[in-house]
XYZ file of C-alpha atoms in Angstrom:
317
model
C -12.365 -10.773 -15.343
C -10.259 -13.493 -13.747
C -12.776 -14.025 -10.943
C -16.419 -13.444 -10.121
C -17.580 -10.616 -7.922
C -18.233 -12.885 -4.967
C -14.870 -14.614 -5.393
C -12.974 -11.307 -5.333
C -11.804 -11.611 -1.724
C -10.545 -15.170 -2.209
C -8.800 -14.224 -5.439
C -7.066 -11.254 -3.806
C -5.943 -13.340 -0.840
C -4.330 -15.812 -3.236
C -2.909 -13.398 -5.801
C -2.536 -9.898 -4.378
C 0.735 -10.446 -2.547
C 4.261 -9.146 -2.298
C 5.610 -5.796 -3.427
C 3.352 -3.545 -5.508
C 4.754 -0.218 -6.707
C 3.013 3.066 -7.525
C 4.070 4.165 -11.005
C 5.303 7.640 -11.825
C 4.270 8.699 -15.325
C 6.977 10.101 -17.637
C 5.896 13.129 -19.673
C 7.694 14.376 -22.788
C 8.968 17.934 -23.221
C 5.682 18.767 -24.989
C 3.884 17.375 -21.900
C 2.397 14.395 -23.728
C 2.539 10.991 -22.037
C 5.776 9.223 -22.925
C 4.241 5.851 -23.745
C 7.510 4.256 -24.851
C 9.221 5.449 -21.675
C 6.422 4.109 -19.505
C 6.563 0.750 -21.249
C 10.337 0.608 -20.757
C 9.969 1.377 -17.050
C 7.285 -1.268 -16.568
C 9.410 -3.911 -18.279
C 12.325 -3.045 -15.957
C 10.152 -3.058 -12.857
C 8.523 -6.366 -13.657
C 11.317 -8.252 -15.441
C 14.414 -6.987 -13.621
C 13.126 -6.009 -10.167
C 10.488 -8.753 -9.787
C 7.850 -6.251 -8.660
C 4.624 -8.213 -8.368
C 2.062 -5.527 -9.090
C 1.682 -1.938 -10.225
C -0.551 0.843 -8.932
C -1.387 2.915 -11.999
C -2.545 6.532 -12.425
C -2.390 7.425 -8.761
C -1.098 10.614 -7.178
C 2.487 9.551 -7.883
C 1.389 9.288 -11.521
C -0.127 12.796 -11.503
C -3.591 11.572 -12.438
C -4.937 14.973 -11.398
C -3.219 16.511 -14.433
C -4.436 13.911 -16.919
C -7.512 13.743 -19.123
C -9.899 10.798 -18.868
C -8.624 9.430 -22.160
C -5.034 9.647 -20.925
C -5.919 7.828 -17.738
C -7.651 5.087 -19.710
C -4.622 4.813 -21.985
C -2.431 4.607 -18.887
C -4.484 1.588 -17.764
C -4.201 -0.075 -21.164
C -0.423 0.265 -21.339
C -0.022 -1.246 -17.893
C -2.292 -4.212 -18.621
C -0.534 -4.841 -21.939
C 2.954 -4.737 -20.439
C 2.237 -6.608 -17.212
C 0.377 -9.424 -18.940
C 0.266 -12.471 -16.685
C 3.587 -11.632 -15.031
C 2.426 -8.874 -12.662
C -0.849 -7.582 -11.277
C -2.438 -4.208 -11.867
C -4.518 -1.957 -9.660
C -5.890 1.153 -11.333
C -6.601 4.377 -9.494
C -10.021 5.535 -10.657
C -10.231 8.184 -7.964
C -12.118 11.386 -8.690
C -14.496 13.664 -6.874
C -17.130 13.098 -9.587
C -18.841 9.755 -9.019
C -19.688 9.221 -12.698
C -16.033 9.736 -13.608
C -15.034 7.098 -11.057
C -17.544 4.701 -12.583
C -16.437 5.401 -16.149
C -12.806 4.772 -15.327
C -13.652 1.729 -13.217
C -15.708 0.190 -15.998
C -12.873 0.742 -18.454
C -10.372 -0.875 -16.091
C -12.711 -3.821 -15.579
C -13.411 -4.245 -19.303
C -9.747 -3.993 -20.306
C -8.564 -6.671 -17.897
C -7.169 -4.861 -14.869
C -6.961 -6.988 -11.754
C -8.313 -4.429 -9.276
C -9.175 -0.772 -8.858
C -8.463 1.618 -5.986
C -10.786 4.452 -5.000
C -9.674 7.352 -2.803
C -12.012 8.452 -0.039
C -13.870 11.510 -1.356
C -13.540 15.036 -0.029
C -16.627 15.552 2.155
C -17.146 19.253 2.625
C -19.037 20.214 5.803
C -19.794 16.569 6.709
C -19.160 15.889 10.383
C -20.453 12.309 10.730
C -18.868 10.509 7.781
C -19.493 6.840 8.525
C -22.745 6.303 6.632
C -21.693 8.606 3.780
C -18.527 6.566 3.197
C -20.306 3.231 3.465
C -22.937 4.209 0.917
C -20.258 5.617 -1.397
C -18.287 2.375 -1.550
C -21.481 0.275 -1.561
C -22.721 2.143 -4.639
C -19.473 1.256 -6.406
C -19.652 -2.364 -5.314
C -23.260 -2.610 -6.487
C -22.322 -1.429 -9.985
C -18.975 -3.201 -10.488
C -17.632 -6.744 -10.378
C -13.936 -5.920 -10.104
C -12.142 -6.045 -6.749
C -11.981 -2.638 -5.086
C -9.414 -1.243 -2.662
C -10.278 1.625 -0.360
C -7.751 4.434 -0.007
C -7.611 6.758 2.987
C -5.057 9.566 3.126
C -4.949 13.008 4.789
C -5.442 14.565 1.332
C -9.189 13.948 1.777
C -9.187 16.306 4.737
C -9.870 13.464 7.178
C -8.871 9.861 7.861
C -11.342 7.016 7.629
C -11.789 5.435 11.060
C -10.888 1.755 11.490
C -14.507 1.008 12.391
C -15.717 2.657 9.176
C -13.215 0.694 7.101
C -14.115 -2.593 8.799
C -17.786 -2.108 7.969
C -16.996 -1.367 4.316
C -14.698 -4.418 4.228
C -17.778 -6.640 4.498
C -18.937 -5.592 1.014
C -18.402 -8.477 -1.422
C -15.765 -7.062 -3.751
C -13.801 -4.916 -1.314
C -10.409 -6.627 -1.248
C -7.898 -4.206 0.292
C -7.184 -0.785 1.696
C -4.238 1.512 1.190
C -4.338 3.050 4.648
C -2.018 6.069 4.877
C -2.593 6.697 8.560
C -0.677 6.541 11.863
C 0.464 3.037 12.753
C -1.905 2.589 15.678
C -4.863 3.023 13.312
C -3.752 0.434 10.789
C -2.764 -1.991 13.538
C -6.278 -1.678 14.944
C -7.901 -2.211 11.552
C -5.711 -5.248 10.860
C -6.957 -6.821 14.062
C -10.577 -6.031 13.201
C -10.614 -7.466 9.653
C -8.195 -10.400 9.992
C -7.575 -11.837 6.535
C -10.895 -10.602 5.126
C -9.055 -7.887 3.183
C -5.444 -6.807 2.796
C -4.475 -3.833 4.942
C -1.399 -1.964 3.741
C 0.366 1.370 3.897
C 2.880 3.087 1.637
C 5.634 3.568 4.243
C 8.492 1.298 3.107
C 10.399 1.821 6.356
C 7.476 0.165 8.205
C 7.055 -2.755 5.777
C 9.527 -5.069 7.522
C 7.849 -4.547 10.910
C 4.413 -5.088 9.400
C 5.375 -8.428 7.892
C 6.849 -9.635 11.160
C 4.368 -8.189 13.641
C 1.104 -8.059 11.664
C 1.648 -10.894 9.168
C 1.021 -8.558 6.235
C 1.353 -10.085 2.774
C 1.019 -6.962 0.596
C 3.029 -3.761 0.189
C 0.606 -1.306 -1.455
C 2.449 0.875 -2.459
C 4.683 3.773 -3.462
C 7.864 4.343 -5.462
C 10.527 2.751 -3.174
C 10.385 -0.632 -4.990
C 12.017 0.955 -8.040
C 13.874 3.771 -6.243
C 15.687 1.570 -3.718
C 16.550 -1.190 -6.172
C 18.431 -1.947 -9.370
C 18.768 -5.058 -11.515
C 21.948 -5.848 -9.569
C 20.751 -4.730 -6.130
C 17.300 -6.010 -5.128
C 17.532 -5.668 -1.383
C 13.886 -4.698 -0.855
C 12.851 -7.824 -2.726
C 15.391 -9.881 -0.777
C 14.424 -8.735 2.708
C 10.750 -9.186 1.843
C 11.282 -12.784 0.743
C 13.372 -13.566 3.811
C 10.694 -12.104 6.076
C 7.943 -14.071 4.297
C 10.015 -17.194 5.028
C 10.184 -16.287 8.725
C 13.925 -15.515 8.623
C 13.444 -12.243 10.419
C 16.948 -11.661 11.793
C 18.460 -12.144 8.351
C 15.723 -10.023 6.759
C 16.300 -7.230 9.257
C 19.984 -7.132 8.428
C 19.248 -6.728 4.710
C 16.516 -4.179 5.402
C 18.783 -2.069 7.614
C 21.500 -2.111 4.956
C 19.253 0.158 2.868
C 19.348 2.951 5.462
C 22.054 4.902 3.575
C 19.816 4.918 0.487
C 16.772 5.998 2.486
C 18.802 8.739 4.171
C 20.213 9.977 0.853
C 16.735 10.287 -0.595
C 15.302 11.960 2.492
C 17.988 14.623 2.781
C 18.064 15.511 -0.924
C 14.317 15.533 -1.698
C 12.854 19.058 -1.936
C 9.732 19.209 0.198
C 7.632 20.787 -2.558
C 8.735 18.621 -5.520
C 8.017 14.934 -4.798
C 7.232 13.821 -8.353
C 10.103 15.764 -9.931
C 12.488 14.297 -7.362
C 11.215 10.781 -8.001
C 11.604 11.127 -11.751
C 15.130 12.512 -11.504
C 16.141 9.694 -9.135
C 14.745 7.281 -11.750
C 16.931 8.899 -14.399
C 19.993 8.469 -12.204
C 19.059 4.779 -11.971
C 18.819 4.509 -15.755
C 15.021 4.565 -15.919
C 12.865 7.050 -17.827
C 11.924 10.038 -15.673
C 10.639 12.883 -17.790
C 8.829 16.110 -17.048
C 6.122 16.903 -14.509
C 2.895 18.727 -15.313
C 1.377 21.716 -13.560
C 0.732 22.248 -10.731
C 3.858 20.233 -9.886
C 7.221 22.006 -10.044
C 10.425 21.033 -11.842
C 13.791 20.738 -10.098
C 16.360 23.501 -10.365
C 19.897 22.703 -11.509
C 21.137 23.285 -7.957
C 18.583 20.806 -6.602
C 19.661 18.255 -9.198
C 23.281 18.669 -8.136
C 22.384 17.995 -4.494
C 20.409 14.890 -5.493
C 23.233 13.584 -7.723
C 25.731 13.926 -4.898
C 23.434 12.074 -2.483
C 22.743 9.375 -5.068
C 26.412 8.783 -5.843
C 27.185 8.174 -2.176
C 24.151 6.067 -1.245
C 25.647 2.666 -2.020
C 23.177 1.305 -4.566
C 24.827 -1.089 -7.014
C 23.995 -0.134 -10.599
């Protein structure tokens, strides 16, 4: 651990900044984890794209298809490759509380910087506030590592800003990935101030959130390595300009990525997000690989549509 439990908030304020990306996991044709491919991708993301942190074994990474040992190995590879050059936040999310704890303890013991825990599915529960508070409190009581909340419609509900603000008072809660409508995360940002980082995965809102809400952390999805190449780091560039208060210049760079965003949006099959992301990586020269069930692979026709969109999007390889 690089900090004590009660220093977690201060440590995250000082170190959990900039662009953090959610890693897709490459799988081989035999469906095993492509460890060499993952290591190659991480080196590119960190060394060439200057991504400042990685979100490991999340939904982008198909954690739901992985065994506990594979998820732990996923953590280890990321810590080894990131070293002191980039941060790590490990998704330990699971519906089984003991599984969450086991993964969290492994992340903590192996040297991860933080963990992220998805809000649980709460069947039949109508008044969720106390249930959620006690859930995150139980994790905080048992762990020293900094913990990020994660609220997304996949849980079947969205955590209310008031519920999140109460949980934010726990000593080692350091952030929230808040995949909610903008009015909700604006409200929460006002309620918690700089107590914890509030962030959302929508890259097209990142520029506004730096300028209007003074956000310091993009946490996180795949755009940092889908919108950028070694020779074309416009997301990095507009972020740095915005952090420096050069908003007009930053906006111009940000808007220049619209053809890339549009190309991705119009060519992405609605039912194949991970397969699309991996194929786009391959077109960029990264390692993509297979997806596991229940996710679906792309058809050859879908690949052709994506290739055409990619070739006209304007990214410099």
